[in-house]
Amino acid sequence: MRSMVLEKPGTPLVMREQSVPQPGAGDVLVEIEACGVCRTDLHVVDGELPQGKLPIVPGHEIVGRVVAVGAGVKTPLGERVGIPWLGYTCGQCEYCRTERENLCDAPLFTGYTRDGGYATHVVADARFCFALPENADAATLAPLLCAGLIGWRSYRMAGEGKTLGLYGFGAAAHILAQVAVWQGRKVFAFTRDGDVAAQDFARSLGAAWAGNSTEPPPEPLDAAIIFAPVGALVPMALKVVKKGGSVVCGGIHMSDVPGFAYSLLWEERRIVSVANLTREDAREFLAVAPRAGVHTAVTRYPLARANEALDDLRGGRLTGAAVLCP
């Protein structure tokens, strides 16, 4: 098998060849068709998260087919599955026992603490794989496995208000905007200053307004979701959220949030973060996405160009999502 490996944070990935691993008890071996390039991968590669496993194969938006199974696994050979960020939970801690496995005390994360999908093959826990449509394009399915799932969890935490702001119109926001519009909500898209292409893209997906993150929207928001890893957006979002509204921070990493006046938080506004996902999130969203007619905009890269894909994401040069196709 071939894989792109991170040997040291802050350095380029390197191509490695090795024997195809064999699945252990409870695991499946998946031959990868596509793997999305997520901003979390960028945080791992750039060393912005606490050190996980090294060396590590990044990638956690994996689409592929089961080619071998370990003891106790009933997944049929040839089945197409998706493998997300959450790769294992202990099942024993207080969070697992109370249906909050996203907060598990002893988790494993795909592409961070266990090898991920920047490769031709990957071993995964069968319990954390999800059946995917057979007739869909693998590359367009891949972003659903994190951008879609974390977006969905963020969306649910934002509440049921009719006006929703999305800060950072990338992979997650372009999926979530389609769901929100389908549900009859009014979407306001906030982008980097002067990013006309992203603003036009947001309007093409049904956004009622698109503008710079430093601009106020034309009307107050019931909630805002921040996907951009920019802490300064938190007080900006609080300024334009209604009384009783929510600001949801949807990323695993964010720069420091600057100090702000208590008056921005008063009147029962709230700030909340989203951590990981649960398997129930995945089951819910993967059922909703086809009903909402979600389509993903992707730029495809061969596996050997993973560093280029990461650099394009880092530089804000993507519309939608980047996907590696082995």
Short mmCIF file of C-alpha atoms in Angstrom, two decimals:
data_model
loop_
_atom_site.label_atom_id
_atom_site.label_comp_id
_atom_site.label_asym_id
_atom_site.label_seq_id
_atom_site.Cartn_x
_atom_site.Cartn_y
_atom_site.Cartn_z
CA MET A 1 0.00 0.00 0.00
CA ARG A 2 0.97 3.64 -0.45
CA SER A 3 0.42 6.35 2.14
CA MET A 4 1.31 9.98 2.75
CA VAL A 5 2.89 10.14 6.20
CA LEU A 6 3.46 12.99 8.66
CA GLU A 7 6.76 12.26 10.42
CA LYS A 8 7.12 15.57 12.24
CA PRO A 9 4.59 18.40 12.69
CA GLY A 10 5.32 21.39 10.51
CA THR A 11 7.01 19.34 7.80
CA PRO A 12 5.64 18.10 4.45
CA LEU A 13 4.05 14.68 4.22
CA VAL A 14 6.22 11.99 2.62
CA MET A 15 5.12 9.08 0.43
CA ARG A 16 5.77 5.66 1.96
CA GLU A 17 5.16 2.13 0.70
CA GLN A 18 4.49 -0.77 3.06
CA SER A 19 2.66 -4.05 3.33
CA VAL A 20 -1.12 -3.87 3.50
CA PRO A 21 -2.12 -4.25 7.19
CA GLN A 22 -4.44 -7.00 8.32
CA PRO A 23 -7.57 -6.22 10.36
CA GLY A 24 -7.67 -7.36 13.97
CA ALA A 25 -10.73 -8.54 15.87
CA GLY A 26 -13.60 -6.10 15.35
CA ASP A 27 -11.82 -4.28 12.52
CA VAL A 28 -12.25 -3.96 8.78
CA LEU A 29 -9.66 -3.35 6.08
CA VAL A 30 -10.88 -0.76 3.60
CA GLU A 31 -9.50 -0.07 0.14
CA ILE A 32 -9.83 3.70 -0.17
CA GLU A 33 -11.67 5.35 -3.06
CA ALA A 34 -11.43 8.93 -1.79
CA CYS A 35 -10.45 10.90 1.31
CA GLY A 36 -11.43 14.49 1.99
CA VAL A 37 -8.88 17.06 3.14
CA CYS A 38 -10.23 18.68 6.29
CA ARG A 39 -9.05 21.74 8.19
CA THR A 40 -8.45 19.45 11.17
CA ASP A 41 -5.87 17.63 9.04
CA LEU A 42 -4.19 20.99 8.57
CA HIS A 43 -4.14 21.56 12.34
CA VAL A 44 -2.55 18.11 12.80
CA VAL A 45 0.07 18.66 10.09
CA ASP A 46 0.90 22.19 11.25
CA GLY A 47 1.28 21.09 14.88
CA GLU A 48 -1.60 23.23 16.18
CA LEU A 49 -3.09 20.31 18.16
CA PRO A 50 -1.46 18.42 21.05
CA GLN A 51 0.84 15.76 19.65
CA GLY A 52 -1.00 12.58 18.71
CA LYS A 53 0.50 9.48 17.12
CA LEU A 54 3.72 9.95 15.13
CA PRO A 55 4.38 9.04 12.47
CA ILE A 56 0.74 9.34 11.40
CA VAL A 57 -1.22 9.01 8.18
CA PRO A 58 -3.71 11.93 8.28
CA GLY A 59 -7.24 11.92 6.88
CA HIS A 60 -10.65 11.17 8.34
CA GLU A 61 -13.19 11.76 5.57
CA ILE A 62 -12.72 8.31 4.08
CA VAL A 63 -14.81 6.52 1.47
CA GLY A 64 -13.87 3.00 0.45
CA ARG A 65 -14.81 -0.64 0.19
CA VAL A 66 -14.31 -3.40 2.71
CA VAL A 67 -11.77 -5.93 1.39
CA ALA A 68 -11.09 -7.95 4.58
CA VAL A 69 -12.65 -8.30 8.03
CA GLY A 70 -11.39 -9.32 11.43
CA ALA A 71 -12.92 -11.79 13.86
CA GLY A 72 -16.47 -11.00 14.92
CA VAL A 73 -17.21 -8.60 12.03
CA LYS A 74 -20.27 -9.21 9.87
CA THR A 75 -19.77 -6.39 7.37
CA PRO A 76 -19.96 -7.92 3.86
CA LEU A 77 -16.87 -7.82 1.68
CA GLY A 78 -17.25 -5.19 -1.02
CA GLU A 79 -19.57 -2.95 1.00
CA ARG A 80 -18.91 0.76 0.58
CA VAL A 81 -18.35 2.49 3.92
CA GLY A 82 -17.45 5.88 5.30
CA ILE A 83 -14.91 6.34 8.09
CA PRO A 84 -15.12 9.56 10.16
CA TRP A 85 -12.95 11.41 12.71
CA LEU A 86 -14.21 9.46 15.75
CA GLY A 87 -12.59 6.06 15.35
CA TYR A 88 -13.10 4.38 18.73
CA THR A 89 -14.61 5.05 22.15
CA CYS A 90 -14.13 3.12 25.38
CA GLY A 91 -17.84 2.53 26.07
CA GLN A 92 -17.16 2.63 29.83
CA CYS A 93 -16.61 6.24 30.93
CA GLU A 94 -19.41 8.46 32.21
CA TYR A 95 -19.71 10.17 28.82
CA CYS A 96 -20.05 6.94 26.85
CA ARG A 97 -22.58 5.64 29.38
CA THR A 98 -24.74 8.78 29.01
CA GLU A 99 -24.89 8.93 25.18
CA ARG A 100 -22.10 11.52 24.93
CA GLU A 101 -19.46 9.37 23.29
CA ASN A 102 -18.09 12.44 21.50
CA LEU A 103 -16.61 13.40 24.90
CA CYS A 104 -15.17 9.94 25.66
CA ASP A 105 -12.23 9.95 28.08
CA ALA A 106 -10.22 7.42 26.02
CA PRO A 107 -11.08 7.89 22.34
CA LEU A 108 -9.12 7.23 19.18
CA PHE A 109 -9.33 9.66 16.27
CA THR A 110 -8.84 8.69 12.65
CA GLY A 111 -5.85 10.42 11.12
CA TYR A 112 -4.67 11.74 14.48
CA THR A 113 -4.23 8.92 17.00
CA ARG A 114 -4.78 6.07 14.53
CA ASP A 115 -3.75 6.03 10.88
CA GLY A 116 -6.18 7.60 8.46
CA GLY A 117 -7.09 7.94 4.83
CA TYR A 118 -4.23 9.64 2.99
CA ALA A 119 -3.45 6.17 1.70
CA THR A 120 -4.65 3.35 -0.51
CA HIS A 121 -5.82 1.21 2.45
CA VAL A 122 -6.82 1.74 6.07
CA VAL A 123 -7.85 -0.41 9.03
CA ALA A 124 -10.84 0.86 11.02
CA ASP A 125 -13.11 -0.26 13.85
CA ALA A 126 -16.17 -1.73 12.12
CA ARG A 127 -18.48 -0.15 14.73
CA PHE A 128 -17.39 3.31 13.60
CA CYS A 129 -17.93 2.78 9.87
CA PHE A 130 -21.13 3.76 8.08
CA ALA A 131 -22.75 2.31 4.98
CA LEU A 132 -22.73 4.73 2.03
CA PRO A 133 -24.66 4.81 -1.26
CA GLU A 134 -23.30 2.50 -3.92
CA ASN A 135 -24.16 4.70 -6.89
CA ALA A 136 -22.71 8.04 -5.71
CA ASP A 137 -19.34 9.47 -6.67
CA ALA A 138 -16.84 8.64 -3.92
CA ALA A 139 -15.12 12.04 -4.05
CA THR A 140 -18.38 13.94 -3.52
CA LEU A 141 -19.31 11.69 -0.61
CA ALA A 142 -16.03 12.18 1.25
CA PRO A 143 -16.67 15.71 2.66
CA LEU A 144 -19.89 14.47 4.26
CA LEU A 145 -17.80 12.37 6.68
CA CYS A 146 -16.54 15.37 8.68
CA ALA A 147 -17.46 18.71 7.13
CA GLY A 148 -21.00 17.39 6.96
CA LEU A 149 -21.09 15.57 10.30
CA ILE A 150 -19.48 18.30 12.40
CA GLY A 151 -21.54 20.87 10.51
CA TRP A 152 -24.68 18.91 11.37
CA ARG A 153 -23.80 18.70 15.07
CA SER A 154 -23.05 22.44 15.11
CA TYR A 155 -26.32 23.14 13.32
CA ARG A 156 -28.36 21.19 15.86
CA MET A 157 -26.65 23.02 18.72
CA ALA A 158 -27.47 26.36 17.10
CA GLY A 159 -31.20 25.83 17.73
CA GLU A 160 -34.22 26.28 15.50
CA GLY A 161 -34.10 30.00 14.74
CA LYS A 162 -34.90 31.22 11.25
CA THR A 163 -31.84 33.40 10.63
CA LEU A 164 -28.45 31.69 10.64
CA GLY A 165 -24.99 33.15 10.12
CA LEU A 166 -22.13 30.97 8.83
CA TYR A 167 -18.63 32.34 9.39
CA GLY A 168 -16.05 30.80 7.07
CA PHE A 169 -17.70 29.54 3.89
CA GLY A 170 -15.67 26.44 3.18
CA ALA A 171 -16.33 22.71 3.17
CA ALA A 172 -18.64 22.56 6.20
CA ALA A 173 -20.57 25.76 5.54
CA HIS A 174 -21.30 24.97 1.90
CA ILE A 175 -22.88 21.67 2.95
CA LEU A 176 -24.75 23.10 5.91
CA ALA A 177 -26.12 26.06 3.93
CA GLN A 178 -27.91 23.63 1.62
CA VAL A 179 -29.56 21.84 4.54
CA ALA A 180 -30.61 25.12 6.19
CA VAL A 181 -32.09 26.51 2.97
CA TRP A 182 -33.92 23.21 2.38
CA GLN A 183 -35.43 23.56 5.85
CA GLY A 184 -36.63 27.08 5.08
CA ARG A 185 -34.07 29.05 7.07
CA LYS A 186 -32.43 32.27 5.94
CA VAL A 187 -28.66 31.89 5.62
CA PHE A 188 -26.13 34.72 5.90
CA ALA A 189 -22.60 33.83 4.76
CA PHE A 190 -19.52 35.57 6.14
CA THR A 191 -16.19 35.21 4.34
CA ARG A 192 -12.67 36.63 4.45
CA ASP A 193 -12.71 40.29 3.50
CA GLY A 194 -12.87 40.66 -0.26
CA ASP A 195 -13.41 36.97 -1.03
CA VAL A 196 -15.91 37.66 -3.80
CA ALA A 197 -15.68 34.12 -5.19
CA ALA A 198 -16.76 32.56 -1.86
CA GLN A 199 -19.56 35.12 -1.53
CA ASP A 200 -20.85 34.35 -5.02
CA PHE A 201 -20.62 30.63 -4.22
CA ALA A 202 -22.68 31.11 -1.05
CA ARG A 203 -25.39 32.99 -2.93
CA SER A 204 -25.47 30.26 -5.60
CA LEU A 205 -26.35 27.78 -2.82
CA GLY A 206 -29.25 29.90 -1.62
CA ALA A 207 -27.68 32.28 0.91
CA ALA A 208 -29.86 35.35 1.35
CA TRP A 209 -26.77 37.53 1.87
CA ALA A 210 -23.02 37.10 1.66
CA GLY A 211 -20.38 39.56 2.79
CA ASN A 212 -17.18 40.14 4.73
CA SER A 213 -16.85 38.80 8.27
CA THR A 214 -16.30 42.35 9.52
CA GLU A 215 -19.65 43.53 8.11
CA PRO A 216 -23.00 43.38 9.94
CA PRO A 217 -25.68 41.32 8.19
CA PRO A 218 -28.83 43.08 6.95
CA GLU A 219 -30.82 41.74 9.91
CA PRO A 220 -30.02 40.25 13.35
CA LEU A 221 -29.25 36.55 13.60
CA ASP A 222 -30.93 33.90 15.72
CA ALA A 223 -27.65 32.00 15.75
CA ALA A 224 -24.19 31.98 14.23
CA ILE A 225 -21.81 29.09 13.57
CA ILE A 226 -18.10 29.83 13.30
CA PHE A 227 -16.13 27.39 11.15
CA ALA A 228 -13.14 29.67 10.56
CA PRO A 229 -10.42 29.08 13.22
CA VAL A 230 -10.35 32.78 14.12
CA GLY A 231 -11.10 33.66 17.75
CA ALA A 232 -11.73 37.33 16.90
CA LEU A 233 -14.92 36.25 15.13
CA VAL A 234 -16.57 35.30 18.43
CA PRO A 235 -17.23 38.85 19.69
CA MET A 236 -18.08 39.92 16.14
CA ALA A 237 -20.75 37.24 15.98
CA LEU A 238 -22.09 38.12 19.43
CA LYS A 239 -22.65 41.68 18.22
CA VAL A 240 -25.07 40.54 15.51
CA VAL A 241 -26.89 37.75 17.38
CA LYS A 242 -30.29 38.47 18.88
CA LYS A 243 -31.13 38.26 22.57
CA GLY A 244 -31.22 34.61 23.57
CA GLY A 245 -29.18 33.63 20.51
CA SER A 246 -26.21 31.29 20.22
CA VAL A 247 -22.71 31.47 18.82
CA VAL A 248 -21.45 27.96 18.06
CA CYS A 249 -17.72 27.35 17.58
CA GLY A 250 -17.53 24.41 15.21
CA GLY A 251 -13.78 23.77 14.98
CA ILE A 252 -11.36 21.67 17.02
CA HIS A 253 -8.83 24.51 17.06
CA MET A 254 -9.24 28.29 17.17
CA SER A 255 -6.93 31.21 17.82
CA ASP A 256 -7.41 32.95 21.16
CA VAL A 257 -10.72 34.71 21.68
CA PRO A 258 -10.05 38.37 22.54
CA GLY A 259 -11.60 40.04 25.56
CA PHE A 260 -14.99 41.64 25.01
CA ALA A 261 -17.58 43.63 26.93
CA TYR A 262 -20.02 41.63 29.04
CA SER A 263 -22.84 43.54 27.33
CA LEU A 264 -22.25 41.42 24.21
CA LEU A 265 -23.01 38.24 26.16
CA TRP A 266 -25.79 39.62 28.32
CA GLU A 267 -29.49 39.01 27.55
CA GLU A 268 -28.97 35.26 27.57
CA ARG A 269 -26.74 34.99 24.55
CA ARG A 270 -24.47 31.98 24.77
CA ILE A 271 -21.20 30.69 23.34
CA VAL A 272 -20.79 26.94 22.92
CA SER A 273 -18.15 24.69 21.36
CA VAL A 274 -18.67 21.49 19.42
CA ALA A 275 -16.42 18.50 20.15
CA ASN A 276 -16.13 15.61 17.71
CA LEU A 277 -19.31 13.71 16.79
CA THR A 278 -21.35 10.71 17.79
CA ARG A 279 -22.40 7.74 15.70
CA GLU A 280 -25.97 8.96 16.05
CA ASP A 281 -24.95 12.28 14.45
CA ALA A 282 -23.64 10.29 11.50
CA ARG A 283 -26.78 8.19 11.13
CA GLU A 284 -28.98 11.29 11.28
CA PHE A 285 -27.00 13.40 8.85
CA LEU A 286 -26.35 10.68 6.29
CA ALA A 287 -30.13 10.20 6.15
CA VAL A 288 -30.85 13.95 5.87
CA ALA A 289 -28.25 14.80 3.21
CA PRO A 290 -29.88 13.00 0.25
CA ARG A 291 -33.33 14.25 1.25
CA ALA A 292 -31.99 17.82 1.28
CA GLY A 293 -30.37 17.30 -2.12
CA VAL A 294 -26.93 18.13 -0.74
CA HIS A 295 -24.21 18.24 -3.38
CA THR A 296 -20.60 18.90 -2.56
CA ALA A 297 -18.21 21.03 -4.60
CA VAL A 298 -14.85 19.27 -4.68
CA THR A 299 -11.40 19.74 -6.14
CA ARG A 300 -9.68 16.40 -6.74
CA TYR A 301 -6.00 15.70 -6.17
CA PRO A 302 -4.02 12.47 -6.62
CA LEU A 303 -2.66 11.02 -3.40
CA ALA A 304 0.89 12.11 -4.20
CA ARG A 305 -0.26 15.77 -4.26
CA ALA A 306 -1.60 15.76 -0.69
CA ASN A 307 0.81 18.52 0.32
CA GLU A 308 -0.51 20.71 -2.48
CA ALA A 309 -4.09 20.10 -1.36
CA LEU A 310 -3.19 21.06 2.21
CA ASP A 311 -1.42 24.18 1.01
CA ASP A 312 -4.42 25.23 -1.09
CA LEU A 313 -6.63 24.80 1.98
CA ARG A 314 -4.15 26.73 4.13
CA GLY A 315 -4.08 29.56 1.59
CA GLY A 316 -7.85 29.82 1.15
CA ARG A 317 -7.69 28.87 -2.52
CA LEU A 318 -10.47 26.27 -2.48
CA THR A 319 -14.15 26.51 -3.32
CA GLY A 320 -15.86 23.77 -1.35
CA ALA A 321 -13.60 20.87 -0.38
CA ALA A 322 -10.37 19.20 -1.47
CA VAL A 323 -10.42 15.43 -1.94
CA LEU A 324 -7.58 12.95 -2.46
CA CYS A 325 -8.26 10.14 -4.92
CA PRO A 326 -5.72 7.30 -4.68
#
